[in-house]
């Protein structure tokens, strides 16, 4: 397995010389020292990583600027005691009022291993302007449950909600900033009103779910499958964030763990096969995302073996895309047409076929131009008997081939350049040396010892 360029987790900066505990900060206070050894570019990257991007639900119901500003005004500036009379008491420190019911067929937010996306405003008692607001920081806010990323009261409140729900919460200072607060912005012993909308909730799993398993347990399918599901969930979470290399690592780890466990009966065999197909299909998508089409083809081959050469439409589509990236136009078209036959109204497949036809036409035109010029040089060489003129033609061939190979290297749509037969061994050596100079690779066709192709080396 190759080493990935990205770390397993997103890289973050270290603005404090020593990390702080939120619990210690609230309970007893902390002394801390700021590390000034960072630049603005790093902080921007950190902000991008922490704001992991929006799920589908986050993009819905976008509001105008005037609507968002209006939403910043507190709906209640009278004493909290009056508002509590119409609210449900969740626990001794939290009161709740549902403003908009969420998706009742979905569970509430889990207290651990979930990534949630919310919009919220927070107000002190009697004040109309928020002291904190996700709208003022980019409209939405993401955090993971169960690891203390946010105030205890905010997390506890969110863990009573369902996706799509909007609710008002009065949260006691006991679960916020405690007795001391942080004047002047954070008042001592200050309860707060939180207006929260839950945009999305995704289980994130744990990529190290198998770390505590003994070697003996790693062979037991009932134990392994539960850990595999947890790792798979983490891969999906990485994918949602656009961390495709990390997603690959999670799916690879899950598939390796699942492939080598012992199966007790046919039911376990069926469950193993179905989950491996899911993992390999996800891997194919991720490999294409990170420009590793050869690996995508390998896992698609695994899918064919698991399905008795009857892959799903999705698997056919991914294999066709991978072959297109490799310049295998004929085979790619066969698979994409087959996938389109299975789902005739799938616009993604239709669009990929259009891309294929355009690239293939461009490829054939480029190939025609290349070898018209190259074969013209060869013909001129064959007509000459003079040794000096032959050497001159070899030099001309070298110059022409250098230009042609450079054009091929610069053309991102071409992954493979087929060389026609007719070159002598000396001429093949010239092409090979030129290819190496340009970090390309000359390969002999395994099915035809007289033909070569030039390929781009994988980075």
Tab-separated table of C-alpha atoms in Angstrom:
chain	number	residue	atom	x	y	z
A	1	UNK	CA	0.000	0.000	0.000
A	2	UNK	CA	1.412	3.367	-0.982
A	3	UNK	CA	1.792	6.080	1.627
A	4	UNK	CA	-0.817	8.798	1.301
A	5	UNK	CA	0.239	12.424	1.182
A	6	UNK	CA	-2.411	13.531	3.662
A	7	UNK	CA	-2.375	12.669	7.356
A	8	UNK	CA	-5.131	10.548	8.740
A	9	UNK	CA	-6.771	13.519	10.403
A	10	UNK	CA	-6.968	17.073	9.070
A	11	UNK	CA	-3.917	19.113	9.957
A	12	UNK	CA	-4.461	21.904	12.437
A	13	UNK	CA	-2.340	24.684	13.776
A	14	UNK	CA	-1.191	25.096	17.333
A	15	UNK	CA	-1.889	28.607	18.531
A	16	UNK	CA	-1.280	27.728	22.198
A	17	UNK	CA	2.051	26.465	23.451
A	18	UNK	CA	0.124	24.009	25.646
A	19	UNK	CA	-3.444	22.797	24.960
A	20	UNK	CA	-6.341	23.911	27.168
A	21	UNK	CA	-9.102	21.790	28.653
A	22	UNK	CA	-12.523	23.414	28.340
A	23	UNK	CA	-13.529	21.697	31.588
A	24	UNK	CA	-10.537	23.172	33.465
A	25	UNK	CA	-11.133	26.574	31.911
A	26	UNK	CA	-14.694	26.681	33.240
A	27	UNK	CA	-14.120	24.969	36.594
A	28	UNK	CA	-10.906	26.466	37.941
A	29	UNK	CA	-9.448	28.666	35.236
A	30	UNK	CA	-6.179	28.199	33.317
A	31	UNK	CA	-2.956	29.999	32.624
A	32	UNK	CA	-1.990	29.880	28.962
A	33	UNK	CA	0.561	31.306	26.571
A	34	UNK	CA	-0.083	32.075	22.926
A	35	UNK	CA	2.267	30.692	20.275
A	36	UNK	CA	2.828	33.497	17.768
A	37	UNK	CA	4.814	31.318	15.378
A	38	UNK	CA	2.178	31.048	12.665
A	39	UNK	CA	1.076	33.073	9.672
A	40	UNK	CA	-2.272	34.187	8.277
A	41	UNK	CA	-2.242	31.602	5.508
A	42	UNK	CA	-2.093	28.808	8.072
A	43	UNK	CA	-5.061	30.192	9.997
A	44	UNK	CA	-7.111	30.335	6.814
A	45	UNK	CA	-6.338	26.683	6.113
A	46	UNK	CA	-7.330	25.772	9.649
A	47	UNK	CA	-10.621	27.613	9.292
A	48	UNK	CA	-11.316	25.740	6.063
A	49	UNK	CA	-10.602	22.395	7.734
A	50	UNK	CA	-12.735	23.057	10.813
A	51	UNK	CA	-15.663	24.268	8.719
A	52	UNK	CA	-15.885	20.961	6.941
A	53	UNK	CA	-18.231	22.040	4.176
A	54	UNK	CA	-21.957	21.583	3.959
A	55	UNK	CA	-23.977	18.445	3.570
A	56	UNK	CA	-26.918	18.479	1.205
A	57	UNK	CA	-29.267	19.697	3.896
A	58	UNK	CA	-27.147	22.759	4.591
A	59	UNK	CA	-27.639	24.145	1.103
A	60	UNK	CA	-31.423	24.195	1.318
A	61	UNK	CA	-33.549	27.198	2.228
A	62	UNK	CA	-30.865	29.847	1.771
A	63	UNK	CA	-32.072	33.185	3.141
A	64	UNK	CA	-31.498	36.708	1.917
A	65	UNK	CA	-29.280	39.100	3.877
A	66	UNK	CA	-32.277	41.022	5.181
A	67	UNK	CA	-33.936	37.816	6.403
A	68	UNK	CA	-30.754	36.702	8.155
A	69	UNK	CA	-30.395	40.087	9.852
A	70	UNK	CA	-34.003	39.901	10.989
A	71	UNK	CA	-33.346	36.422	12.378
A	72	UNK	CA	-30.570	37.834	14.539
A	73	UNK	CA	-33.069	39.764	16.663
A	74	UNK	CA	-34.105	37.896	19.810
A	75	UNK	CA	-37.713	36.637	19.765
A	76	UNK	CA	-37.917	37.174	23.531
A	77	UNK	CA	-36.545	40.090	25.554
A	78	UNK	CA	-38.744	39.650	28.598
A	79	UNK	CA	-37.668	37.656	31.719
A	80	UNK	CA	-36.759	34.036	31.031
A	81	UNK	CA	-39.065	32.913	33.856
A	82	UNK	CA	-42.080	33.853	31.713
A	83	UNK	CA	-40.744	31.963	28.687
A	84	UNK	CA	-40.050	28.845	30.779
A	85	UNK	CA	-43.757	28.567	31.579
A	86	UNK	CA	-44.389	27.428	27.967
A	87	UNK	CA	-41.347	25.199	27.688
A	88	UNK	CA	-40.577	21.545	28.458
A	89	UNK	CA	-37.978	20.943	31.146
A	90	UNK	CA	-35.334	18.581	29.745
A	91	UNK	CA	-33.242	18.374	32.911
A	92	UNK	CA	-32.584	20.644	35.918
A	93	UNK	CA	-30.644	23.077	33.721
A	94	UNK	CA	-32.301	23.066	30.276
A	95	UNK	CA	-35.778	24.059	29.046
A	96	UNK	CA	-36.967	23.465	25.488
A	97	UNK	CA	-39.689	24.666	23.100
A	98	UNK	CA	-39.989	23.134	19.610
A	99	UNK	CA	-40.640	25.765	16.944
A	100	UNK	CA	-40.504	23.446	13.934
A	101	UNK	CA	-40.799	19.667	14.138
A	102	UNK	CA	-37.933	17.723	12.554
A	103	UNK	CA	-37.983	14.391	10.740
A	104	UNK	CA	-39.885	12.232	13.195
A	105	UNK	CA	-38.798	8.985	11.540
A	106	UNK	CA	-35.154	9.729	12.417
A	107	UNK	CA	-33.514	9.322	15.837
A	108	UNK	CA	-32.265	12.216	17.921
A	109	UNK	CA	-28.608	13.179	17.689
A	110	UNK	CA	-26.362	10.518	19.304
A	111	UNK	CA	-24.349	11.691	22.300
A	112	UNK	CA	-21.101	10.446	20.702
A	113	UNK	CA	-19.550	9.731	17.288
A	114	UNK	CA	-21.799	12.079	15.317
A	115	UNK	CA	-20.971	15.185	13.279
A	116	UNK	CA	-23.745	17.756	13.422
A	117	UNK	CA	-24.297	20.951	11.511
A	118	UNK	CA	-26.416	23.638	13.137
A	119	UNK	CA	-27.440	27.262	12.822
A	120	UNK	CA	-27.861	29.074	16.106
A	121	UNK	CA	-28.159	32.421	17.867
A	122	UNK	CA	-27.525	32.922	21.603
A	123	UNK	CA	-28.903	35.764	23.739
A	124	UNK	CA	-28.565	36.995	27.301
A	125	UNK	CA	-31.725	37.620	29.243
A	126	UNK	CA	-33.419	40.890	28.271
A	127	UNK	CA	-31.140	41.609	25.298
A	128	UNK	CA	-32.241	41.741	21.648
A	129	UNK	CA	-28.844	41.266	19.986
A	130	UNK	CA	-27.009	37.923	20.159
A	131	UNK	CA	-23.780	37.557	22.087
A	132	UNK	CA	-22.921	34.614	19.796
A	133	UNK	CA	-24.260	33.594	16.404
A	134	UNK	CA	-23.315	31.102	13.711
A	135	UNK	CA	-24.784	33.507	11.138
A	136	UNK	CA	-22.080	36.017	12.004
A	137	UNK	CA	-19.438	33.321	11.343
A	138	UNK	CA	-20.680	31.935	8.042
A	139	UNK	CA	-24.276	30.760	8.536
A	140	UNK	CA	-23.634	27.262	9.958
A	141	UNK	CA	-21.455	25.522	12.521
A	142	UNK	CA	-20.137	21.944	12.667
A	143	UNK	CA	-18.991	19.958	15.671
A	144	UNK	CA	-18.543	16.351	16.816
A	145	UNK	CA	-20.529	15.010	19.746
A	146	UNK	CA	-18.966	13.263	22.698
A	147	UNK	CA	-15.539	14.916	22.686
A	148	UNK	CA	-16.212	18.239	24.427
A	149	UNK	CA	-15.794	20.492	21.406
A	150	UNK	CA	-18.573	22.876	22.506
A	151	UNK	CA	-20.214	24.012	25.721
A	152	UNK	CA	-21.888	21.204	27.609
A	153	UNK	CA	-25.271	22.908	27.558
A	154	UNK	CA	-25.227	23.488	23.801
A	155	UNK	CA	-24.264	19.873	23.074
A	156	UNK	CA	-26.869	18.496	25.487
A	157	UNK	CA	-29.549	20.639	23.844
A	158	UNK	CA	-28.607	19.534	20.323
A	159	UNK	CA	-28.690	15.882	21.431
A	160	UNK	CA	-32.452	16.237	22.037
A	161	UNK	CA	-33.123	17.260	18.422
A	162	UNK	CA	-33.980	15.529	15.131
A	163	UNK	CA	-32.742	16.598	11.698
A	164	UNK	CA	-34.672	19.612	10.388
A	165	UNK	CA	-35.920	20.597	13.843
A	166	UNK	CA	-35.868	24.192	15.088
A	167	UNK	CA	-36.145	24.831	18.805
A	168	UNK	CA	-35.633	27.391	21.563
A	169	UNK	CA	-33.633	26.467	24.646
A	170	UNK	CA	-33.019	28.260	27.907
A	171	UNK	CA	-29.757	26.896	29.270
A	172	UNK	CA	-28.618	27.521	32.814
A	173	UNK	CA	-25.223	29.043	33.482
A	174	UNK	CA	-24.303	25.747	35.189
A	175	UNK	CA	-23.865	24.204	31.708
A	176	UNK	CA	-22.462	27.342	30.064
A	177	UNK	CA	-19.863	29.643	31.618
A	178	UNK	CA	-20.595	28.825	35.272
A	179	UNK	CA	-20.416	31.340	38.115
A	180	UNK	CA	-17.479	33.418	36.914
A	181	UNK	CA	-18.336	33.970	33.257
A	182	UNK	CA	-15.824	36.053	31.339
A	183	UNK	CA	-16.703	39.763	31.741
A	184	UNK	CA	-17.516	42.003	30.069
A	185	UNK	CA	-18.832	39.865	27.209
A	186	UNK	CA	-19.789	36.796	29.291
A	187	UNK	CA	-21.786	37.743	32.378
A	188	UNK	CA	-21.314	35.891	35.685
A	189	UNK	CA	-24.069	33.357	36.469
A	190	UNK	CA	-25.793	34.188	33.177
A	191	UNK	CA	-28.472	31.921	31.706
A	192	UNK	CA	-28.887	32.150	27.946
A	193	UNK	CA	-31.537	31.650	25.278
A	194	UNK	CA	-30.357	29.547	22.319
A	195	UNK	CA	-32.300	29.423	19.050
A	196	UNK	CA	-31.045	26.300	17.250
A	197	UNK	CA	-31.780	24.680	13.876
A	198	UNK	CA	-30.353	21.204	13.254
A	199	UNK	CA	-29.367	21.075	9.568
A	200	UNK	CA	-27.763	17.633	9.468
A	201	UNK	CA	-26.478	14.801	11.588
A	202	UNK	CA	-24.129	12.077	10.373
A	203	UNK	CA	-22.678	9.169	12.290
A	204	UNK	CA	-18.908	9.332	11.880
A	205	UNK	CA	-17.723	6.029	13.260
A	206	UNK	CA	-14.156	5.435	14.366
A	207	UNK	CA	-11.248	4.530	12.106
A	208	UNK	CA	-9.452	2.965	15.084
A	209	UNK	CA	-12.443	0.850	16.123
A	210	UNK	CA	-10.347	-2.308	15.792
A	211	UNK	CA	-7.415	-1.092	17.872
A	212	UNK	CA	-8.467	-2.985	21.036
A	213	UNK	CA	-9.237	-6.271	19.255
A	214	UNK	CA	-7.070	-9.270	19.996
A	215	UNK	CA	-5.619	-11.335	17.156
A	216	UNK	CA	-8.039	-14.104	17.994
A	217	UNK	CA	-11.055	-11.765	17.823
A	218	UNK	CA	-9.951	-10.524	14.388
A	219	UNK	CA	-10.903	-13.903	12.950
A	220	UNK	CA	-14.461	-13.852	14.347
A	221	UNK	CA	-16.898	-12.453	11.827
A	222	UNK	CA	-19.616	-11.251	14.285
A	223	UNK	CA	-17.030	-9.133	16.126
A	224	UNK	CA	-15.208	-7.972	12.998
A	225	UNK	CA	-18.301	-6.820	11.083
A	226	UNK	CA	-19.276	-4.380	13.851
A	227	UNK	CA	-15.807	-2.807	13.816
A	228	UNK	CA	-15.850	-2.711	10.010
A	229	UNK	CA	-19.151	-0.816	10.034
A	230	UNK	CA	-17.660	1.745	12.417
A	231	UNK	CA	-14.587	2.222	10.198
A	232	UNK	CA	-16.813	2.431	7.117
A	233	UNK	CA	-18.833	5.236	8.738
A	234	UNK	CA	-15.615	7.165	9.351
A	235	UNK	CA	-14.717	6.729	5.684
A	236	UNK	CA	-18.078	8.182	4.685
A	237	UNK	CA	-17.492	11.129	7.004
A	238	UNK	CA	-14.083	11.758	5.432
A	239	UNK	CA	-15.700	11.617	2.001
A	240	UNK	CA	-18.357	14.186	2.957
A	241	UNK	CA	-15.568	16.513	4.040
A	242	UNK	CA	-13.709	16.077	0.751
A	243	UNK	CA	-10.837	14.200	2.449
A	244	UNK	CA	-10.757	11.533	-0.237
A	245	UNK	CA	-7.328	10.064	0.564
A	246	UNK	CA	-8.382	9.617	4.177
A	247	UNK	CA	-11.619	8.024	2.991
A	248	UNK	CA	-9.554	5.607	0.881
A	249	UNK	CA	-7.533	4.667	3.908
A	250	UNK	CA	-10.647	3.950	5.961
A	251	UNK	CA	-12.297	1.842	3.243
A	252	UNK	CA	-9.048	-0.058	2.600
A	253	UNK	CA	-8.648	-0.808	6.285
A	254	UNK	CA	-12.258	-2.000	6.557
A	255	UNK	CA	-11.979	-4.266	3.514
A	256	UNK	CA	-8.676	-5.790	4.692
A	257	UNK	CA	-10.181	-6.489	8.100
A	258	UNK	CA	-13.270	-8.092	6.589
A	259	UNK	CA	-11.554	-10.214	3.922
A	260	UNK	CA	-9.506	-12.345	6.305
A	261	UNK	CA	-11.982	-13.284	9.037
A	262	UNK	CA	-13.418	-16.795	9.321
A	263	UNK	CA	-17.009	-17.454	8.229
A	264	UNK	CA	-19.201	-19.886	10.140
A	265	UNK	CA	-22.117	-20.269	7.725
A	266	UNK	CA	-23.681	-19.143	4.467
A	267	UNK	CA	-25.425	-16.158	6.087
A	268	UNK	CA	-22.090	-14.719	7.214
A	269	UNK	CA	-20.654	-15.352	3.746
A	270	UNK	CA	-23.482	-13.414	2.104
A	271	UNK	CA	-23.161	-10.518	4.556
A	272	UNK	CA	-19.395	-10.400	4.064
A	273	UNK	CA	-19.732	-10.410	0.263
A	274	UNK	CA	-22.364	-7.661	0.232
A	275	UNK	CA	-20.355	-5.408	2.529
A	276	UNK	CA	-17.152	-5.972	0.555
A	277	UNK	CA	-18.986	-4.963	-2.632
A	278	UNK	CA	-20.076	-1.758	-0.884
A	279	UNK	CA	-16.518	-1.033	0.327
A	280	UNK	CA	-14.923	-1.725	-3.071
A	281	UNK	CA	-17.497	0.446	-4.844
A	282	UNK	CA	-16.757	3.298	-2.434
A	283	UNK	CA	-13.031	2.760	-3.015
A	284	UNK	CA	-13.507	2.996	-6.783
A	285	UNK	CA	-15.223	6.365	-6.369
A	286	UNK	CA	-12.462	7.638	-4.062
A	287	UNK	CA	-9.606	6.414	-6.283
A	288	UNK	CA	-11.094	8.307	-9.211
A	289	UNK	CA	-11.396	11.405	-7.001
A	290	UNK	CA	-7.650	11.279	-6.227
A	291	UNK	CA	-6.670	10.414	-9.811
A	292	UNK	CA	-5.706	6.776	-9.284
A	293	UNK	CA	-7.725	5.091	-12.064
A	294	UNK	CA	-5.533	1.967	-12.085
A	295	UNK	CA	-6.471	1.234	-8.476
A	296	UNK	CA	-10.114	1.877	-9.318
A	297	UNK	CA	-9.867	-0.793	-12.024
A	298	UNK	CA	-8.347	-3.242	-9.527
A	299	UNK	CA	-11.202	-2.896	-7.030
A	300	UNK	CA	-13.731	-3.076	-9.876
A	301	UNK	CA	-12.151	-6.415	-10.765
A	302	UNK	CA	-12.712	-7.495	-7.152
A	303	UNK	CA	-16.370	-6.508	-7.513
A	304	UNK	CA	-16.655	-8.629	-10.667
A	305	UNK	CA	-15.315	-11.648	-8.801
A	306	UNK	CA	-17.721	-11.109	-5.904
A	307	UNK	CA	-20.731	-10.702	-8.236
A	308	UNK	CA	-19.901	-13.508	-10.696
A	309	UNK	CA	-19.124	-10.867	-13.317
A	310	UNK	CA	-22.463	-9.131	-12.810
A	311	UNK	CA	-21.506	-5.769	-11.282
A	312	UNK	CA	-24.072	-3.133	-10.437
A	313	UNK	CA	-24.699	-0.103	-12.632
A	314	UNK	CA	-22.728	2.052	-10.204
A	315	UNK	CA	-19.715	-0.261	-10.355
A	316	UNK	CA	-19.855	-0.372	-14.165
A	317	UNK	CA	-20.014	3.404	-14.267
A	318	UNK	CA	-16.969	3.807	-12.017
A	319	UNK	CA	-14.975	1.236	-14.006
A	320	UNK	CA	-15.898	3.016	-17.233
A	321	UNK	CA	-14.755	6.346	-15.801
A	322	UNK	CA	-11.454	4.821	-14.670
A	323	UNK	CA	-10.783	3.299	-18.112
A	324	UNK	CA	-11.596	6.640	-19.732
A	325	UNK	CA	-8.986	8.303	-17.524
A	326	UNK	CA	-6.481	5.644	-18.638
A	327	UNK	CA	-7.239	6.295	-22.311
A	328	UNK	CA	-8.873	2.878	-22.819
A	329	UNK	CA	-11.667	4.433	-24.864
A	330	UNK	CA	-13.149	1.329	-26.492
A	331	UNK	CA	-13.505	-0.658	-23.274
A	332	UNK	CA	-14.698	2.420	-21.379
A	333	UNK	CA	-17.438	2.988	-23.948
A	334	UNK	CA	-18.588	-0.637	-23.725
A	335	UNK	CA	-19.018	-0.403	-19.957
A	336	UNK	CA	-20.688	3.006	-19.989
A	337	UNK	CA	-23.149	1.905	-22.672
A	338	UNK	CA	-23.923	-1.185	-20.592
A	339	UNK	CA	-24.492	0.982	-17.517
A	340	UNK	CA	-26.767	3.296	-19.515
A	341	UNK	CA	-28.779	0.288	-20.673
A	342	UNK	CA	-29.329	-0.599	-16.999
A	343	UNK	CA	-30.344	2.966	-16.123
A	344	UNK	CA	-31.482	4.675	-19.360
A	345	UNK	CA	-32.379	7.977	-17.680
A	346	UNK	CA	-29.171	8.406	-15.698
A	347	UNK	CA	-27.803	11.811	-16.752
A	348	UNK	CA	-24.385	11.164	-15.158
A	349	UNK	CA	-23.787	8.191	-17.463
A	350	UNK	CA	-25.004	10.121	-20.516
A	351	UNK	CA	-22.704	13.032	-19.716
A	352	UNK	CA	-19.729	10.686	-19.237
A	353	UNK	CA	-20.388	9.154	-22.656
A	354	UNK	CA	-20.388	12.626	-24.204
A	355	UNK	CA	-17.055	13.369	-22.534
A	356	UNK	CA	-15.704	10.061	-23.846
A	357	UNK	CA	-16.757	10.758	-27.436
A	358	UNK	CA	-15.212	14.235	-27.336
A	359	UNK	CA	-11.919	12.974	-25.897
A	360	UNK	CA	-11.765	10.046	-28.278
A	361	UNK	CA	-12.273	12.297	-31.312
A	362	UNK	CA	-9.570	14.632	-30.040
A	363	UNK	CA	-7.268	11.674	-29.341
A	364	UNK	CA	-7.704	10.190	-32.836
A	365	UNK	CA	-7.072	13.552	-34.444
A	366	UNK	CA	-3.925	14.069	-32.378
A	367	UNK	CA	-2.717	10.541	-33.093
A	368	UNK	CA	-3.343	11.019	-36.819
A	369	UNK	CA	-1.338	14.241	-36.860
A	370	UNK	CA	1.482	12.733	-34.797
A	371	UNK	CA	2.047	9.670	-36.932
A	372	UNK	CA	1.503	11.420	-40.245
A	373	UNK	CA	4.539	13.523	-39.404
A	374	UNK	CA	6.528	10.693	-37.803
A	375	UNK	CA	5.935	8.163	-40.590
A	376	UNK	CA	6.797	10.811	-43.132
A	377	UNK	CA	10.229	11.105	-41.554
A	378	UNK	CA	10.651	7.306	-41.585
A	379	UNK	CA	9.727	7.121	-45.247
A	380	UNK	CA	12.247	9.837	-46.097
A	381	UNK	CA	14.897	7.876	-44.170
A	382	UNK	CA	14.132	4.631	-46.003
A	383	UNK	CA	14.500	6.351	-49.393
A	384	UNK	CA	18.008	7.567	-48.544
A	385	UNK	CA	21.082	5.383	-49.098
A	386	UNK	CA	23.625	7.915	-47.898
A	387	UNK	CA	24.779	7.231	-44.310
A	388	UNK	CA	25.142	10.919	-43.568
A	389	UNK	CA	21.565	11.590	-44.682
A	390	UNK	CA	20.333	8.659	-42.560
A	391	UNK	CA	21.996	10.191	-39.485
A	392	UNK	CA	20.456	13.555	-40.326
A	393	UNK	CA	17.040	11.938	-40.560
A	394	UNK	CA	17.561	10.228	-37.205
A	395	UNK	CA	18.321	13.611	-35.671
A	396	UNK	CA	15.202	15.008	-37.324
A	397	UNK	CA	13.166	12.088	-35.960
A	398	UNK	CA	14.553	12.740	-32.491
A	399	UNK	CA	13.584	16.426	-32.651
A	400	UNK	CA	10.128	15.659	-34.005
A	401	UNK	CA	9.482	12.906	-31.456
A	402	UNK	CA	10.603	15.180	-28.622
A	403	UNK	CA	7.981	17.713	-29.651
A	404	UNK	CA	5.300	15.053	-30.078
A	405	UNK	CA	6.021	13.469	-26.694
A	406	UNK	CA	6.020	16.866	-25.009
A	407	UNK	CA	2.616	17.629	-26.571
A	408	UNK	CA	1.362	14.263	-25.328
A	409	UNK	CA	2.654	14.924	-21.814
A	410	UNK	CA	0.995	18.363	-21.702
A	411	UNK	CA	-2.362	17.016	-22.889
A	412	UNK	CA	-4.187	15.984	-19.707
A	413	UNK	CA	-6.919	14.202	-21.676
A	414	UNK	CA	-4.487	11.635	-23.128
A	415	UNK	CA	-3.234	8.899	-20.804
A	416	UNK	CA	-1.705	6.591	-23.420
A	417	UNK	CA	0.033	7.091	-26.773
A	418	UNK	CA	0.146	4.039	-29.063
A	419	UNK	CA	3.183	3.777	-31.323
A	420	UNK	CA	2.691	2.100	-34.724
A	421	UNK	CA	4.954	-0.663	-35.917
A	422	UNK	CA	7.763	0.114	-38.353
A	423	UNK	CA	10.443	1.565	-36.091
A	424	UNK	CA	13.871	-0.045	-35.917
A	425	UNK	CA	15.434	-0.967	-32.571
A	426	UNK	CA	17.658	2.115	-32.814
A	427	UNK	CA	14.621	4.335	-33.316
A	428	UNK	CA	12.817	2.654	-30.419
A	429	UNK	CA	15.828	3.402	-28.211
A	430	UNK	CA	15.613	7.052	-29.254
A	431	UNK	CA	11.934	7.170	-28.297
A	432	UNK	CA	12.661	5.380	-25.002
A	433	UNK	CA	15.389	7.870	-24.051
A	434	UNK	CA	13.159	10.796	-24.941
A	435	UNK	CA	10.318	9.318	-22.886
A	436	UNK	CA	12.586	8.925	-19.855
A	437	UNK	CA	13.776	12.503	-20.262
A	438	UNK	CA	10.152	13.682	-20.078
A	439	UNK	CA	9.306	11.300	-17.191
A	440	UNK	CA	7.173	9.144	-19.470
A	441	UNK	CA	7.325	5.363	-19.815
A	442	UNK	CA	7.727	3.290	-23.014
A	443	UNK	CA	5.960	-0.075	-22.667
A	444	UNK	CA	5.895	-3.109	-24.941
A	445	UNK	CA	2.386	-4.338	-25.740
A	446	UNK	CA	2.046	-7.731	-23.971
A	447	UNK	CA	-0.279	-8.966	-26.727
A	448	UNK	CA	1.810	-7.756	-29.652
A	449	UNK	CA	5.592	-7.785	-29.326
A	450	UNK	CA	5.942	-5.452	-32.285
A	451	UNK	CA	3.979	-2.556	-30.804
A	452	UNK	CA	4.826	-0.088	-28.080
A	453	UNK	CA	2.920	2.569	-26.163
A	454	UNK	CA	4.001	5.611	-24.188
A	455	UNK	CA	2.312	6.121	-20.795
A	456	UNK	CA	2.379	8.852	-18.223
A	457	UNK	CA	4.026	7.834	-14.984
A	458	UNK	CA	1.751	7.894	-11.936
A	459	UNK	CA	2.646	10.647	-9.508
